[in-house]
Amino acid sequence: MSADPALVEMMGAVFGEYREKHPPGETVQRDPELWRQLDELGLVRLTGAEPHGGSGAGWHEAAELLSAAAGHGVRIPLAEHDLLGCWLLEATGLPVDTAVRTVAVLDKQGEATAVPWAAGADRVVVVWRPEGGYRVADAPVEELSITPGVNLIGEPRDAIAADLTVLSGEPATLALVTELRLKAGLARAIQICAALDRIVQLCIEHVTARVQFGRPLAKFQAVQHMLSDIASEAALARAATEAALATAVSSGWSAFNLNFLVAAARSCAGHATAVVVRNAHQVHGAIGTTREHRLHEFTRAALAWRSEFGSTRYWDEQVTDAVLHASAGGLWDLITG
């Protein structure tokens, strides 16, 4: 199952038009006007239940939305708001309104670091683990201590602290918290793949148009080798991510091998980023290191996102653990389902 082509085209047009009118800056803040436009189009709560003000779409449509934003270099907390924060509220029976949200998992001290978009949100959906299991609360930002920070591309990544003694909320199961982790990891994999695909496109355009020593760069064998590595690594990351997404959707996020597939997707995306970023900047030469060229918008984004919601090393270890604990002949079942 895939998203409606007309919907995908509309998403691309919205972000493409926005990017043309709004060049990237040093730091990123959520644009209220863009948020309002997306809200009017039903894209802010794309996967939310219709009785709760959502559009009732699924993760295939959400993946296209995240890819459209990332592929045009537009930074906006769609994944954090819709796929994570508001979904978690719905799953635990808490009310959902029009407030802008992000999500954070607190430690035993009530703290979390590198929380995406917290400073610019209205509320933070927090998860913590008191005695007796997990709980979820929808906390107004005014009740939290927030220390602003940014990631490699200037997106807000803030430290927050909450007083756990005054937080109230609804109970959440371990399975629900595990699903949150997998959804967050897969959302970043989708965004990384979109950035890598855009890098591939920029590289092809550059080597085709750039002439050196009387012929296009694309005619040089060394450049062809670097370009083939870029394309193959991006394709591998995309294939692994789409496999995880398809299994997640078809199984209702309950497949026995879903943790393995999401981990494999994040592992492939993380390692692909290293190759794609290195080769892309080599292919572009000096022009690719300038702020004026768009390449850095996507190479830095991929590098930043591969470290969020679990590092590449963390997801590598998840893959390794799954393989080591598979029963005799169980590895094939992990891969194929």
Short mmCIF file of C-alpha atoms in Angstrom, two decimals:
data_model
loop_
_atom_site.label_atom_id
_atom_site.label_comp_id
_atom_site.label_asym_id
_atom_site.label_seq_id
_atom_site.Cartn_x
_atom_site.Cartn_y
_atom_site.Cartn_z
CA MET A 1 0.00 0.00 0.00
CA SER A 2 1.29 3.46 -0.86
CA ALA A 3 0.10 7.04 -0.48
CA ASP A 4 -2.17 8.74 -3.00
CA PRO A 5 0.06 10.28 -5.72
CA ALA A 6 -2.04 13.46 -5.72
CA LEU A 7 -1.47 13.83 -1.97
CA VAL A 8 2.26 13.26 -2.39
CA GLU A 9 2.41 15.85 -5.16
CA MET A 10 0.57 18.36 -2.99
CA MET A 11 2.96 17.81 -0.10
CA GLY A 12 5.97 18.37 -2.34
CA ALA A 13 4.45 21.53 -3.79
CA VAL A 14 3.77 23.01 -0.35
CA PHE A 15 7.29 22.46 0.92
CA GLY A 16 8.91 23.36 -2.38
CA GLU A 17 7.12 26.70 -2.50
CA TYR A 18 7.95 27.41 1.13
CA ARG A 19 11.65 26.62 0.66
CA GLU A 20 11.92 28.97 -2.32
CA LYS A 21 10.60 31.85 -0.23
CA HIS A 22 12.47 31.03 2.98
CA PRO A 23 16.22 30.35 2.69
CA PRO A 24 17.66 28.46 5.68
CA GLY A 25 19.15 30.42 8.54
CA GLU A 26 21.73 29.70 11.22
CA THR A 27 19.11 28.44 13.66
CA VAL A 28 15.68 26.97 13.07
CA GLN A 29 12.38 27.84 14.70
CA ARG A 30 8.95 26.49 13.90
CA ASP A 31 7.29 28.87 11.46
CA PRO A 32 3.76 29.59 12.75
CA GLU A 33 2.54 30.58 9.29
CA LEU A 34 3.73 27.31 7.73
CA TRP A 35 2.23 25.40 10.66
CA ARG A 36 -1.09 27.15 10.12
CA GLN A 37 -1.03 26.29 6.40
CA LEU A 38 -0.25 22.64 7.11
CA ASP A 39 -2.99 22.56 9.72
CA GLU A 40 -5.53 23.90 7.24
CA LEU A 41 -4.48 21.15 4.81
CA GLY A 42 -4.96 18.49 7.47
CA LEU A 43 -1.25 17.63 7.57
CA VAL A 44 -0.35 18.63 11.13
CA ARG A 45 -2.43 15.78 12.58
CA LEU A 46 -2.21 13.61 9.50
CA THR A 47 -2.38 10.25 11.32
CA GLY A 48 -4.60 11.36 14.20
CA ALA A 49 -8.00 9.78 14.68
CA GLU A 50 -10.74 11.80 13.03
CA PRO A 51 -12.87 12.04 16.21
CA HIS A 52 -9.85 13.71 17.86
CA GLY A 53 -9.29 16.24 15.09
CA GLY A 54 -6.92 14.19 12.96
CA SER A 55 -7.06 13.28 9.28
CA GLY A 56 -7.16 9.53 9.81
CA ALA A 57 -4.25 8.75 7.47
CA GLY A 58 -1.56 6.14 8.07
CA TRP A 59 2.18 5.83 8.29
CA HIS A 60 2.64 5.51 4.53
CA GLU A 61 1.19 9.00 4.10
CA ALA A 62 3.17 10.24 7.09
CA ALA A 63 6.38 8.87 5.57
CA GLU A 64 5.71 10.84 2.39
CA LEU A 65 5.07 13.98 4.45
CA LEU A 66 8.31 13.61 6.41
CA SER A 67 10.22 12.88 3.20
CA ALA A 68 8.77 15.91 1.44
CA ALA A 69 9.80 18.23 4.27
CA ALA A 70 13.27 16.71 4.65
CA GLY A 71 13.85 16.55 0.90
CA HIS A 72 13.19 20.28 0.57
CA GLY A 73 15.25 21.22 3.60
CA VAL A 74 12.24 22.41 5.61
CA ARG A 75 12.58 21.88 9.38
CA ILE A 76 9.32 21.41 11.27
CA PRO A 77 8.27 19.08 14.14
CA LEU A 78 5.71 16.99 12.28
CA ALA A 79 7.04 13.65 13.50
CA GLU A 80 7.36 14.78 17.10
CA HIS A 81 3.89 16.33 17.16
CA ASP A 82 1.74 13.88 15.22
CA LEU A 83 3.50 10.52 15.09
CA LEU A 84 4.87 10.58 18.64
CA GLY A 85 3.32 13.11 21.02
CA CYS A 86 -0.32 13.17 19.92
CA TRP A 87 -0.31 9.44 19.12
CA LEU A 88 0.88 8.69 22.65
CA LEU A 89 -1.88 10.83 24.13
CA GLU A 90 -4.50 9.00 22.09
CA ALA A 91 -3.02 5.63 23.01
CA THR A 92 -3.22 6.38 26.73
CA GLY A 93 -6.65 7.99 26.60
CA LEU A 94 -5.50 11.54 27.30
CA PRO A 95 -7.25 14.42 25.49
CA VAL A 96 -5.71 15.97 22.38
CA ASP A 97 -6.26 19.59 21.40
CA THR A 98 -4.64 22.03 18.98
CA ALA A 99 -1.54 22.68 21.11
CA VAL A 100 1.84 22.02 19.48
CA ARG A 101 3.58 19.09 21.14
CA THR A 102 6.79 17.17 21.31
CA VAL A 103 7.73 14.10 23.37
CA ALA A 104 10.38 13.31 25.97
CA VAL A 105 11.37 10.25 28.01
CA LEU A 106 12.51 11.36 31.46
CA ASP A 107 15.14 9.67 33.59
CA LYS A 108 14.77 8.94 37.31
CA GLN A 109 15.61 12.56 38.12
CA GLY A 110 12.90 13.85 35.82
CA GLU A 111 15.36 15.08 33.21
CA ALA A 112 15.86 14.59 29.48
CA THR A 113 18.41 15.98 27.05
CA ALA A 114 18.24 16.81 23.35
CA VAL A 115 14.44 16.93 23.37
CA PRO A 116 13.37 18.03 19.87
CA TRP A 117 11.51 21.33 19.56
CA ALA A 118 10.68 21.59 23.28
CA ALA A 119 11.35 25.31 23.69
CA GLY A 120 8.95 26.23 20.88
CA ALA A 121 6.20 23.78 21.83
CA ASP A 122 3.08 24.45 23.86
CA ARG A 123 3.18 21.14 25.71
CA VAL A 124 5.57 18.21 26.13
CA VAL A 125 4.23 14.67 26.33
CA VAL A 126 6.50 13.16 28.97
CA VAL A 127 7.09 9.50 29.77
CA TRP A 128 8.66 8.42 33.03
CA ARG A 129 8.91 5.31 35.15
CA PRO A 130 7.84 5.60 38.78
CA GLU A 131 7.32 2.59 41.01
CA GLY A 132 4.84 0.25 39.43
CA GLY A 133 5.37 0.97 35.73
CA TYR A 134 5.43 3.75 33.17
CA ARG A 135 3.23 6.82 33.13
CA VAL A 136 2.45 9.45 30.48
CA ALA A 137 1.51 13.07 31.10
CA ASP A 138 0.77 16.06 28.87
CA ALA A 139 2.82 18.79 30.55
CA PRO A 140 2.57 22.51 29.69
CA VAL A 141 6.01 23.96 28.96
CA GLU A 142 5.43 26.55 31.71
CA GLU A 143 5.61 23.73 34.28
CA LEU A 144 8.98 22.50 32.97
CA SER A 145 12.49 23.85 33.22
CA ILE A 146 13.80 24.14 29.66
CA THR A 147 17.39 24.88 28.64
CA PRO A 148 17.54 25.67 24.91
CA GLY A 149 19.99 23.86 22.66
CA VAL A 150 20.41 22.98 18.98
CA ASN A 151 21.64 20.09 16.89
CA LEU A 152 24.08 20.17 13.98
CA ILE A 153 21.60 21.89 11.66
CA GLY A 154 20.25 24.35 14.19
CA GLU A 155 17.04 22.51 15.05
CA PRO A 156 15.96 22.95 18.69
CA ARG A 157 17.25 20.14 20.88
CA ASP A 158 16.55 21.24 24.42
CA ALA A 159 17.21 19.93 27.91
CA ILE A 160 14.15 19.71 30.13
CA ALA A 161 13.57 19.00 33.80
CA ALA A 162 10.27 18.17 35.50
CA ASP A 163 9.23 17.77 39.10
CA LEU A 164 8.11 14.16 39.17
CA THR A 165 6.34 14.63 42.50
CA VAL A 166 3.73 16.92 40.95
CA LEU A 167 3.31 15.16 37.61
CA SER A 168 0.13 13.21 37.14
CA GLY A 169 -0.78 11.14 34.15
CA GLU A 170 -2.06 7.88 32.80
CA PRO A 171 -0.38 4.47 33.10
CA ALA A 172 1.43 3.11 30.05
CA THR A 173 2.62 -0.42 29.33
CA LEU A 174 6.14 -1.44 28.45
CA ALA A 175 4.82 -2.47 25.03
CA LEU A 176 3.55 1.06 24.42
CA VAL A 177 6.87 2.63 25.43
CA THR A 178 8.69 0.15 23.19
CA GLU A 179 6.41 1.12 20.32
CA LEU A 180 7.25 4.78 20.98
CA ARG A 181 10.95 3.98 20.71
CA LEU A 182 10.47 2.12 17.43
CA LYS A 183 8.25 4.82 15.94
CA ALA A 184 10.74 7.53 16.87
CA GLY A 185 13.63 5.55 15.40
CA LEU A 186 11.77 4.80 12.18
CA ALA A 187 10.68 8.42 11.76
CA ARG A 188 14.31 9.51 11.82
CA ALA A 189 15.26 6.75 9.37
CA ILE A 190 12.64 8.08 6.94
CA GLN A 191 14.03 11.59 7.26
CA ILE A 192 17.62 10.40 6.80
CA CYS A 193 16.66 8.51 3.64
CA ALA A 194 14.99 11.60 2.21
CA ALA A 195 18.14 13.62 2.86
CA LEU A 196 20.32 10.93 1.27
CA ASP A 197 18.08 10.76 -1.80
CA ARG A 198 18.36 14.53 -2.20
CA ILE A 199 22.15 14.30 -1.92
CA VAL A 200 22.19 11.70 -4.69
CA GLN A 201 20.14 14.04 -6.87
CA LEU A 202 22.45 16.98 -6.21
CA CYS A 203 25.51 14.86 -7.03
CA ILE A 204 24.05 13.65 -10.33
CA GLU A 205 23.13 17.19 -11.32
CA HIS A 206 26.62 18.44 -10.45
CA VAL A 207 28.67 15.78 -12.24
CA THR A 208 26.48 16.07 -15.31
CA ALA A 209 26.74 19.86 -15.58
CA ARG A 210 30.31 20.44 -14.34
CA VAL A 211 32.96 20.25 -17.06
CA GLN A 212 36.62 19.65 -16.17
CA PHE A 213 39.49 19.11 -18.60
CA GLY A 214 37.09 19.28 -21.51
CA ARG A 215 34.53 16.72 -20.38
CA PRO A 216 31.79 16.36 -17.75
CA LEU A 217 32.82 15.06 -14.34
CA ALA A 218 30.45 12.15 -14.92
CA LYS A 219 32.86 10.82 -17.56
CA PHE A 220 35.71 10.33 -15.08
CA GLN A 221 35.92 6.78 -13.74
CA ALA A 222 36.90 7.80 -10.21
CA VAL A 223 33.86 10.07 -10.02
CA GLN A 224 31.65 7.29 -11.35
CA HIS A 225 32.89 4.99 -8.60
CA MET A 226 32.13 7.53 -5.88
CA LEU A 227 28.73 8.22 -7.36
CA SER A 228 27.85 4.52 -7.56
CA ASP A 229 28.78 4.12 -3.89
CA ILE A 230 26.57 7.08 -2.98
CA ALA A 231 23.62 5.71 -4.93
CA SER A 232 23.97 2.14 -3.67
CA GLU A 233 24.29 3.15 -0.02
CA ALA A 234 21.27 5.46 -0.25
CA ALA A 235 19.28 2.70 -1.96
CA LEU A 236 20.23 0.19 0.74
CA ALA A 237 19.10 2.56 3.49
CA ARG A 238 15.86 3.23 1.64
CA ALA A 239 15.16 -0.49 1.09
CA ALA A 240 15.75 -1.35 4.74
CA THR A 241 13.58 1.54 5.91
CA GLU A 242 10.72 0.70 3.56
CA ALA A 243 10.86 -2.95 4.67
CA ALA A 244 10.56 -1.91 8.31
CA LEU A 245 7.74 0.51 7.51
CA ALA A 246 5.78 -2.08 5.53
CA THR A 247 6.04 -4.63 8.33
CA ALA A 248 5.12 -2.07 10.98
CA VAL A 249 1.99 -0.99 9.13
CA SER A 250 0.83 -4.45 8.09
CA SER A 251 1.28 -5.86 11.60
CA GLY A 252 -0.09 -2.89 13.51
CA TRP A 253 3.37 -2.39 15.04
CA SER A 254 3.24 -5.85 16.61
CA ALA A 255 5.41 -8.05 14.38
CA PHE A 256 7.82 -10.25 16.33
CA ASN A 257 10.74 -9.08 14.19
CA LEU A 258 9.88 -5.38 14.10
CA ASN A 259 12.60 -4.34 16.54
CA PHE A 260 15.14 -6.12 14.34
CA LEU A 261 13.83 -4.49 11.15
CA VAL A 262 13.77 -0.97 12.59
CA ALA A 263 17.23 -1.50 14.04
CA ALA A 264 18.48 -2.73 10.65
CA ALA A 265 16.96 0.31 8.95
CA ARG A 266 18.61 2.71 11.37
CA SER A 267 21.91 0.83 11.16
CA CYS A 268 21.90 0.92 7.36
CA ALA A 269 20.89 4.58 7.32
CA GLY A 270 23.58 5.51 9.82
CA HIS A 271 26.40 3.75 7.99
CA ALA A 272 25.13 4.91 4.60
CA THR A 273 25.26 8.50 5.81
CA ALA A 274 29.00 8.22 6.46
CA VAL A 275 29.71 7.08 2.90
CA VAL A 276 27.22 9.36 1.18
CA VAL A 277 28.32 12.52 3.00
CA ARG A 278 32.03 11.87 2.45
CA ASN A 279 31.70 11.03 -1.23
CA ALA A 280 29.20 13.79 -1.97
CA HIS A 281 31.53 16.49 -0.70
CA GLN A 282 34.42 14.96 -2.63
CA VAL A 283 32.33 14.88 -5.80
CA HIS A 284 31.32 18.53 -5.39
CA GLY A 285 34.82 19.72 -4.52
CA ALA A 286 35.25 23.22 -3.12
CA ILE A 287 31.78 24.42 -4.09
CA GLY A 288 30.27 21.71 -1.89
CA THR A 289 31.84 23.19 1.23
CA THR A 290 30.31 26.64 0.80
CA ARG A 291 27.27 27.91 2.69
CA GLU A 292 25.75 29.13 -0.57
CA HIS A 293 25.50 25.62 -2.02
CA ARG A 294 22.56 23.52 -0.82
CA LEU A 295 24.57 20.33 -0.27
CA HIS A 296 25.29 21.05 3.39
CA GLU A 297 21.56 21.40 4.14
CA PHE A 298 21.20 17.67 3.57
CA THR A 299 24.59 16.26 4.54
CA ARG A 300 24.50 17.96 7.95
CA ALA A 301 20.87 16.96 8.39
CA ALA A 302 21.64 13.29 7.78
CA LEU A 303 24.58 13.45 10.19
CA ALA A 304 22.43 15.10 12.86
CA TRP A 305 19.43 12.80 12.52
CA ARG A 306 21.43 9.56 12.58
CA SER A 307 22.42 10.37 16.18
CA GLU A 308 18.87 11.02 17.41
CA PHE A 309 16.43 8.57 18.99
CA GLY A 310 19.32 6.17 19.30
CA SER A 311 22.82 6.43 17.83
CA THR A 312 24.08 4.25 15.01
CA ARG A 313 26.04 2.25 17.56
CA TYR A 314 22.92 1.70 19.66
CA TRP A 315 20.97 0.35 16.68
CA ASP A 316 23.97 -1.75 15.59
CA GLU A 317 23.86 -3.37 19.02
CA GLN A 318 20.13 -3.99 18.67
CA VAL A 319 20.77 -5.84 15.41
CA THR A 320 23.59 -7.83 16.97
CA ASP A 321 21.55 -8.79 20.03
CA ALA A 322 18.62 -9.93 17.90
CA VAL A 323 20.88 -12.11 15.77
CA LEU A 324 22.71 -13.62 18.74
CA HIS A 325 19.45 -14.50 20.50
CA ALA A 326 17.76 -15.96 17.43
CA SER A 327 17.11 -19.66 17.68
CA ALA A 328 18.62 -22.17 15.29
CA GLY A 329 17.37 -21.15 11.89
CA GLY A 330 15.67 -18.13 13.43
CA LEU A 331 17.79 -15.53 11.66
CA TRP A 332 16.02 -16.11 8.37
CA ASP A 333 12.68 -15.63 10.10
CA LEU A 334 13.92 -12.34 11.57
CA ILE A 335 14.81 -11.08 8.12
CA THR A 336 11.77 -12.34 6.22
CA GLY A 337 9.10 -12.36 8.94
#
